[in-house]
N, CA and C of each residue as an Amber inpcrd file, in Angstrom:
protein
   486
  64.3520000  89.3040000  75.0550000  64.6310000  88.4540000  76.1990000
  65.2110000  89.3490000  77.2900000  64.5240000  89.4560000  78.4130000
  65.0030000  90.3250000  79.4740000  65.9940000  89.6120000  80.3910000
  65.6990000  88.4000000  80.7950000  66.6650000  87.6310000  81.5670000
  66.9690000  86.3620000  80.7950000  68.2140000  86.1120000  80.6240000
  68.6290000  84.9600000  79.8360000  68.5770000  83.6970000  80.6870000
  67.9460000  82.6420000  80.1970000  67.9940000  81.3490000  80.8810000
  69.3480000  80.6970000  80.5690000  70.3160000  80.9440000  81.4200000
  71.7190000  80.6510000  81.1040000  72.0100000  79.2000000  80.8190000
  71.3780000  78.2690000  81.5450000  71.6610000  76.8570000  81.2800000
  71.1810000  76.4800000  79.8830000  70.0040000  76.9690000  79.4930000
  69.4960000  76.6790000  78.1540000  70.4250000  77.2650000  77.0940000
  70.8860000  78.4900000  77.2990000  71.8010000  79.1000000  76.3300000
  73.1200000  78.3270000  76.2500000  73.6410000  77.9000000  77.3900000
  74.8860000  77.1170000  77.3920000  74.6830000  75.8020000  76.6560000
  73.5460000  75.1540000  76.8880000  73.2520000  73.8830000  76.2000000
  73.1210000  74.0860000  74.6920000  72.4470000  75.1620000  74.2860000
  72.2860000  75.4380000  72.8530000  73.6240000  75.7590000  72.2010000
  74.4470000  76.5480000  72.8690000  75.7550000  76.8780000  72.3210000
  76.6260000  75.6250000  72.2210000  76.5630000  74.7870000  73.2330000
  77.3130000  73.5350000  73.2150000  76.8840000  72.6630000  72.0340000
  75.5800000  72.5760000  71.7930000  75.0760000  71.7870000  70.6610000
  75.5150000  72.4020000  69.3340000  75.4680000  73.7230000  69.2240000
  75.8820000  74.4120000  68.0050000  77.3500000  74.1280000  67.6850000
  78.1750000  74.0840000  68.7090000  79.6240000  73.9460000  68.5170000
  80.1280000  72.5060000  68.6650000  79.2120000  71.5730000  68.8980000
  79.6060000  70.1730000  69.1110000  80.4650000  69.6470000  67.9640000
  81.5960000  69.0770000  68.3170000  82.4880000  68.4810000  67.3340000
  83.3820000  69.4740000  66.6070000  83.1960000  70.7640000  66.8670000
  84.0030000  71.7780000  66.1850000  85.3180000  71.9650000  66.9280000
  86.4120000  72.0590000  66.1890000  87.7100000  72.2590000  66.8280000
  88.4430000  73.4930000  66.3060000  87.9090000  74.1320000  65.2680000
  88.5830000  75.2970000  64.7150000  88.3550000  76.5180000  65.6130000
  89.4440000  77.1560000  66.0050000  89.4440000  78.2980000  66.9100000
  88.5270000  79.4230000  66.4090000  88.7090000  79.8260000  65.1530000
  87.9360000  80.9450000  64.5900000  86.4580000  80.5900000  64.4730000
  86.1430000  79.3890000  64.0330000  84.7460000  78.9720000  63.9000000
  84.0500000  79.0000000  65.2590000  84.7220000  78.4970000  66.2870000
  84.1310000  78.4890000  67.6320000  83.8260000  79.9130000  68.0910000
  84.7950000  80.8080000  67.9670000  84.5940000  82.1810000  68.4440000
  83.5900000  82.9440000  67.5790000  83.6230000  82.7340000  66.2720000
  82.6890000  83.4310000  65.3790000  81.2500000  83.0010000  65.6670000
  81.0180000  81.7050000  65.7640000  79.6610000  81.2450000  66.0310000
  79.2120000  81.5890000  67.4450000  80.1190000  81.5760000  68.4080000
  79.7490000  81.9520000  69.7780000  79.3210000  83.4190000  69.8300000
  80.0700000  84.3060000  69.1650000  79.6930000  85.7310000  69.1900000
  78.3770000  85.9550000  68.4560000  78.1750000  85.2890000  67.3270000
  76.9160000  85.4320000  66.5800000  75.7400000  84.8990000  67.3960000
  75.9400000  83.7640000  68.0460000  74.8840000  83.1640000  68.8690000
  74.4860000  84.0940000  70.0110000  75.4730000  84.6140000  70.7410000
  75.1650000  85.4980000  71.8660000  74.5120000  86.7930000  71.4040000
  74.9840000  87.3570000  70.3030000  74.3770000  88.5840000  69.7710000
  72.9120000  88.3420000  69.4180000  72.6400000  87.1700000  68.8540000
  71.2680000  86.8240000  68.4510000  70.3660000  86.5690000  69.6560000
  70.9070000  85.9870000  70.7000000  70.0880000  85.5370000  71.8250000
  69.8910000  86.5710000  72.9330000  70.7680000  87.5600000  73.0260000
  70.6960000  88.5060000  74.1330000  70.0720000  89.8230000  73.6920000
  69.1390000  90.3010000  74.4750000  68.4710000  91.5700000  74.1830000
  69.3500000  92.7450000  74.6090000  69.1760000  93.8460000  73.9220000
  69.7880000  95.1240000  74.2990000  71.3100000  95.0720000  74.3810000
  71.9340000  94.3640000  73.4430000  73.3870000  94.4120000  73.3040000
  73.7080000  94.9470000  71.9140000  74.7630000  95.7290000  71.8110000
  75.1460000  96.2670000  70.5090000  76.5210000  95.7840000  70.0480000
  77.1830000  94.9750000  70.8910000  78.4830000  94.4250000  70.4930000
  78.7630000  93.2000000  71.3530000  79.1550000  92.1160000  70.7080000
  79.5740000  90.8920000  71.4010000  80.7750000  90.3520000  70.6500000
  81.8720000  90.1310000  71.3610000  83.0220000  89.5900000  70.6700000
  84.1510000  89.2270000  71.6050000  85.2710000  88.9260000  70.9740000
  86.4330000  88.4150000  71.6870000  87.6610000  89.2530000  71.3980000
  88.4680000  89.4320000  72.4220000  89.8150000  89.9710000  72.2850000
  90.7550000  88.8690000  72.7590000  91.8100000  88.6190000  71.9920000
  92.7190000  87.5120000  72.2670000  94.1200000  88.0140000  72.5690000
  94.7580000  87.3830000  73.5410000  96.0950000  87.7720000  73.9530000
  97.1150000  87.3680000  72.8930000  97.9030000  88.3230000  72.4430000
  98.9740000  88.0710000  71.4680000 100.0250000  89.1510000  71.6110000
 101.2500000  88.7270000  71.7860000 102.3860000  89.6460000  71.8210000
 102.2010000  90.7910000  72.8120000 101.7270000  90.4620000  74.0090000
 101.6430000  91.4440000  75.0750000 100.4860000  92.4120000  75.0130000
  99.5000000  92.1430000  74.1850000  98.3090000  92.9920000  74.1080000
  97.1040000  92.1240000  73.7660000  95.9250000  92.7350000  73.7690000
  94.7280000  92.0520000  73.3180000  94.4360000  92.5000000  71.8940000
  94.2400000  91.5130000  71.0150000  93.9120000  91.7930000  69.6140000
  92.4680000  91.4260000  69.3470000  91.8210000  92.2240000  68.5340000
  90.4380000  91.9800000  68.1590000  90.2940000  90.6130000  67.5100000
  89.3190000  89.8550000  67.9750000  88.9910000  88.5550000  67.3970000
  87.6070000  88.6040000  66.7860000  87.0050000  87.4480000  66.5380000
  85.6550000  87.4170000  65.9680000  84.6610000  88.1880000  66.8370000
  83.7550000  88.9130000  66.1680000  82.7820000  89.7220000  66.9010000
  81.5570000  89.9870000  66.0480000  80.5270000  90.5090000  66.6920000
  79.3030000  90.9840000  66.0520000  79.0800000  92.4090000  66.5290000
  78.8490000  93.3310000  65.6070000  78.6150000  94.7220000  65.9630000
  79.4090000  95.6370000  65.0590000  79.4560000  96.9060000  65.4560000
  80.2000000  97.8980000  64.6780000  81.6960000  97.6170000  64.7450000
  82.4630000  98.1450000  63.7800000  83.9230000  97.9880000  63.8600000
  84.4320000  98.4270000  65.2320000  85.5110000  97.7570000  65.6670000
  85.9760000  97.9610000  67.0390000  87.4650000  98.2530000  67.0830000
  87.9120000  98.6510000  68.2510000  89.3410000  98.8610000  68.4910000
  90.0700000  97.5500000  68.2190000  91.1650000  97.6220000  67.4950000
  91.8820000  96.4050000  67.1050000  92.9210000  95.9850000  68.1380000
  93.4960000  96.9260000  68.8720000  94.5550000  96.6370000  69.8430000
  94.1920000  97.2750000  71.1810000  94.2640000  96.4790000  72.2520000
  94.0190000  97.0000000  73.5960000  95.1970000  96.5900000  74.4730000
  95.8670000  97.5550000  75.0790000  96.9820000  97.2180000  75.9770000
  96.4760000  96.4520000  77.2070000  97.2610000  95.4850000  77.6700000
  96.9270000  94.7670000  78.8970000  96.8810000  95.7910000  80.0360000
  95.8080000  95.7110000  80.8270000  95.6580000  96.6170000  81.9590000
  94.9410000  97.9170000  81.6260000  94.5760000  98.1320000  80.3450000
  93.8830000  99.3710000  79.9420000  92.4520000  99.0580000  79.5450000
  91.5660000  99.9910000  79.8320000  90.1600000  99.7990000  79.4930000
  89.5680000  98.6500000  80.2900000  88.3060000  98.3650000  80.0380000
  87.6310000  97.2850000  80.7620000  88.2120000  95.9330000  80.3410000
  88.4170000  95.7340000  79.0360000  88.9460000  94.4510000  78.5560000
  90.3480000  94.1800000  79.0680000  91.2350000  95.1460000  78.9200000
  92.6140000  94.9620000  79.3610000  92.7270000  94.7810000  80.8600000
  91.8530000  95.4490000  81.6140000  91.8600000  95.3240000  83.0700000
  91.3390000  93.9540000  83.4970000  90.2230000  93.5040000  82.8920000
  89.6800000  92.1800000  83.2240000  90.7080000  91.0920000  82.9240000
  91.4090000  91.2230000  81.8000000  92.4340000  90.2440000  81.4490000
  93.5620000  90.2580000  82.4750000  94.0450000  91.4410000  82.8270000
  95.1550000  91.5570000  83.7770000  94.7840000  91.0310000  85.1570000
  93.5580000  91.3040000  85.5950000  93.1060000  90.8620000  86.9140000
  92.6450000  89.4080000  86.9240000  92.4140000  88.8530000  85.7180000
  91.9080000  87.4810000  85.5810000  90.5500000  87.3220000  86.2430000
  89.7230000  88.3890000  86.1460000  88.3800000  88.3280000  86.7180000
  87.4140000  89.1570000  85.8800000  86.1480000  88.7890000  85.9730000
  85.1040000  89.4910000  85.2360000  84.9180000  90.8940000  85.7890000
  84.5480000  91.7970000  84.8860000  84.2390000  93.1680000  85.2920000
  82.9030000  93.5560000  84.6650000  81.9860000  93.9790000  85.5190000
  80.6660000  94.4510000  85.1040000  80.6400000  95.9560000  85.3550000
  80.4120000  96.7330000  84.3080000  80.4080000  98.1850000  84.4050000
  79.0120000  98.6940000  84.0400000  78.3140000  99.2640000  85.0280000
  76.9570000  99.7590000  84.7810000  76.9260000 100.9800000  83.8750000
  77.9320000 101.8480000  83.9960000  78.0200000 103.0440000  83.1600000
  79.4890000 103.2360000  82.7840000  79.8010000 102.9890000  81.5180000
  81.2040000 103.0250000  81.0780000  81.8520000 104.3920000  81.2720000
  81.0480000 105.4350000  81.3570000  81.6130000 106.7720000  81.5450000
  82.1850000 106.9620000  82.9480000  81.8860000 106.0330000  83.8540000
  82.4270000 106.1080000  85.2080000  83.6460000 105.2030000  85.3910000
  84.0120000 104.4430000  84.3540000  85.1590000 103.5310000  84.4680000
  86.4210000 104.2700000  84.0480000  87.3730000 104.4570000  84.9760000
  88.6040000 105.1870000  84.6280000  89.3500000 104.4990000  83.4810000
  89.6650000 105.2630000  82.4600000  90.4170000 104.7260000  81.3360000
  89.5980000 103.9240000  80.3440000  88.2660000 104.0290000  80.4140000
  87.4300000 103.2930000  79.4590000  87.8390000 103.6500000  78.0380000
  87.9260000 102.6530000  77.1850000  88.2590000 102.8550000  75.7720000
  86.9570000 102.8190000  74.9890000  86.5720000 103.9340000  74.4260000
  85.2940000 104.0310000  73.7150000  85.4680000 103.6920000  72.2430000
  85.1450000 102.4580000  71.8940000  85.1760000 102.0600000  70.4760000
  83.8720000 102.4790000  69.8010000  82.7540000 102.3520000  70.5100000
  81.4370000 102.7350000  69.9930000  80.8180000 103.6820000  71.0130000
  80.6110000 104.9190000  70.6260000  80.0890000 105.9140000  71.5670000
  78.6700000 105.5990000  72.0270000  77.9660000 104.6900000  71.3310000
  76.6200000 104.3070000  71.7490000  76.6400000 103.3560000  72.9510000
  77.7670000 102.7210000  73.2170000  77.8440000 101.7720000  74.3370000
  77.8220000 102.5180000  75.6630000  76.9840000 102.0350000  76.5800000
  76.8550000 102.6740000  77.8890000  77.2040000 101.7480000  79.0400000
  76.9970000 100.4280000  78.8530000  77.3910000  99.4740000  79.8910000
  78.1570000  98.3360000  79.2370000  78.9360000  97.6250000  80.0650000
  79.8360000  96.6160000  79.5070000  80.0470000  95.4970000  80.5220000
  80.2050000  94.2940000  79.9880000  80.5350000  93.1300000  80.7940000
  81.6610000  92.3940000  80.0840000  82.7650000  92.1760000  80.7890000
  83.9290000  91.5030000  80.2120000  84.2740000  90.2970000  81.0740000
  84.4060000  89.1410000  80.4030000  84.6700000  87.8650000  81.0650000
  85.9700000  87.2830000  80.5200000  86.9660000  87.0150000  81.3690000
  88.1860000  86.3570000  80.8730000  87.8960000  84.9250000  80.4080000
  88.6560000  84.4870000  79.4360000  88.5960000  83.1060000  78.9530000
  89.9500000  82.4710000  79.2460000  89.8990000  81.2410000  79.7680000
  91.1100000  80.5430000  80.1950000  91.3300000  79.2780000  79.3850000
  92.5970000  78.8990000  79.2410000  92.9110000  77.6390000  78.5790000
  92.8170000  76.4940000  79.5950000  93.2220000  75.2970000  79.1930000
  93.0890000  74.1320000  80.0580000  94.0870000  74.1060000  81.2230000
  94.9990000  75.0690000  81.2730000  95.9130000  75.2130000  82.4150000
  95.5190000  76.4080000  83.2830000  94.3540000  76.9830000  82.9930000
  93.8310000  78.1560000  83.7080000  94.6600000  79.4060000  83.4820000
  95.2640000  79.5030000  82.2970000  95.9630000  80.7150000  81.8850000
  95.0030000  81.5300000  81.0210000  94.8940000  82.8430000  81.2420000
  93.9820000  83.6410000  80.4210000  94.4910000  83.7270000  78.9790000
  93.5670000  83.5330000  78.0340000  93.9330000  83.6040000  76.6130000
  93.2300000  84.7690000  75.9150000  92.2820000  85.3860000  76.6010000
  91.5380000  86.4960000  76.0170000  90.3310000  86.8180000  76.8690000
  89.4260000  87.5960000  76.2830000  88.2010000  87.9710000  76.9870000
  87.0080000  87.9110000  76.0460000  85.8530000  87.6630000  76.6480000
  84.5580000  87.8230000  76.0000000  84.0510000  89.1860000  76.4300000
  83.7100000  90.0360000  75.4660000  83.3070000  91.4190000  75.7330000
  81.8960000  91.6270000  75.2150000  81.0230000  92.1680000  76.0550000
  79.6510000  92.4970000  75.6660000  79.3780000  93.9460000  76.0160000
  78.8060000  94.6780000  75.0760000  78.4420000  96.0800000  75.2830000
  76.9490000  96.2490000  75.0700000  76.3930000  97.2570000  75.7320000
  74.9820000  97.5940000  75.5810000  74.8220000  99.1100000  75.4930000
  73.8190000  99.5590000  74.7400000  73.5380000 100.9910000  74.7040000
  72.7580000 101.4720000  75.9340000  72.4170000 100.5510000  76.8350000
  71.6420000 100.8940000  78.0290000  72.5340000 100.9230000  79.2630000
  72.3790000 101.9320000  80.0880000  73.0550000 101.9670000  81.3860000
  72.4590000 100.8580000  82.2480000  73.3220000 100.1040000  82.9380000
  72.8550000  99.0740000  83.8550000  72.2560000  97.8500000  83.1870000
  72.5710000  97.6000000  81.9250000  71.9870000  96.4630000  81.2060000
  72.3640000  95.1170000  81.8250000  73.5980000  94.9810000  82.2920000
  74.0880000  93.6860000  82.7490000  73.9280000  93.5390000  84.2590000
  73.5810000  92.3220000  84.6830000  73.3440000  92.0160000  86.0890000
  74.3700000  90.9930000  86.5800000  74.3640000  90.7610000  87.8770000
  75.2150000  89.7080000  88.4430000  74.8120000  88.3510000  87.8730000
  73.5200000  88.1230000  87.6400000  73.0780000  86.8590000  87.0280000
  73.6670000  86.7190000  85.6260000  73.7170000  87.8300000  84.8800000
  74.3490000  87.7990000  83.5580000  75.8300000  87.4460000  83.6890000
  76.5010000  88.0560000  84.6610000  77.9250000  87.7840000  84.8650000
  78.1460000  86.2980000  85.1350000  77.3760000  85.7390000  86.0450000
  77.5270000  84.3250000  86.4070000  77.2190000  83.4260000  85.2060000
  76.1370000  83.7410000  84.4900000  75.7650000  82.9400000  83.3180000
  76.7980000  83.0160000  82.2120000  77.3350000  84.2010000  81.9710000
  78.3310000  84.3560000  80.9090000  79.6890000  83.7970000  81.3210000
  79.9750000  83.7480000  82.6130000  81.1900000  83.0560000  83.0530000
  81.0990000  81.5710000  82.7310000  79.9150000  81.0000000  82.8870000
  79.7100000  79.5900000  82.5360000  79.9200000  79.3960000  81.0360000
  79.3960000  80.2970000  80.2410000  79.5630000  80.2070000  78.7890000
  81.0310000  80.3880000  78.4090000  81.7340000  81.2990000  79.0820000
  83.1650000  81.4930000  78.8070000  83.9610000  80.2320000  79.1500000
  83.5800000  79.5420000  80.2280000  84.2540000  78.2710000  80.5700000
  84.0060000  77.2310000  79.4870000  82.7810000  77.1840000  78.9760000
  82.4530000  76.2650000  77.8850000  83.3080000  76.5670000  76.6550000
  83.4100000  77.8310000  76.3000000  84.2140000  78.2340000  75.1380000
  85.6840000  77.8740000  75.3590000  86.2030000  78.1670000  76.5490000
  87.5870000  77.8160000  76.8600000  87.8340000  76.3220000  76.7420000
  86.8870000  75.5130000  77.2080000  87.0350000  74.0570000  77.1310000
  86.9790000  73.5620000  75.6900000  86.1980000  74.2260000  74.8470000
  86.1490000  73.8450000  73.4300000  87.4410000  74.2250000  72.7150000
  87.9680000  75.4050000  73.0460000  89.2060000  75.8660000  72.4140000
  90.4180000  75.0690000  72.8810000  90.4020000  74.6860000  74.1680000
  91.5260000  73.9780000  74.7810000  90.9820000  72.7970000  75.5700000
  90.6860000  71.6910000  74.8830000  90.1300000  70.5270000  75.5980000
  91.0720000  70.0780000  76.7110000  90.5050000  69.5720000  77.8050000
  91.3530000  69.0970000  78.9010000  92.3170000  68.0160000  78.4070000
  93.5080000  68.0570000  78.9540000  94.4840000  67.0280000  78.6200000
  94.0580000  65.7290000  79.2880000  94.4840000  64.5980000  78.7530000
  94.1280000  63.2970000  79.2970000  94.4540000  63.2450000  80.7880000
  93.4830000  62.8190000  81.5690000  93.6870000  62.7040000  82.9990000
  93.4710000  63.9810000  83.7850000  93.2350000  65.0940000  83.0910000
  93.0220000  66.3770000  83.7990000  91.5620000  66.5090000  84.1870000
  91.3040000  66.9440000  85.4160000  89.9240000  67.1360000  85.8940000
  89.3690000  68.4380000  85.3490000  88.0550000  68.4670000  85.1420000
  87.3730000  69.7040000  84.7650000  86.3910000  70.0550000  85.8690000
  86.0410000  71.3310000  85.9970000  85.0910000  71.7650000  87.0320000
  83.8360000  72.3570000  86.4310000  83.5140000  71.9540000  85.2140000
  82.3210000  72.4860000  84.5490000  81.1510000  72.0340000  85.2970000
């Protein structure tokens, strides 16, 4: 699949996770689903905020760094800035943390709870330089919002912007 039809993927992921409330099950199936559906990726997973750092969560791919300081690497920086970061060539990103030397490009999307506080990041790596596009960023931000809403359903009376 060269370009992901993001609405279809979001709908399929939503159907896969419908009725699920367990944190680990949601993240494990989301990472497995994205790894299966996206071409030319070698790692898809989550880092979760705990005790002032990002800790490795459910993922698909080779073993990964278990602890990432906030503000370090692509994941820690995206979390600190509360914004997505698309890196065409990880070797040009200052302070990149190389967990898998085969990874050449990376896309990191923050995940927010129902109060819009960041709780972690969705991290995708590819062995290809320039694998991720702005369309991928926008589509995966939608998927990250879906995951955040499943993990932290809106409180009664709270508006959603999905």
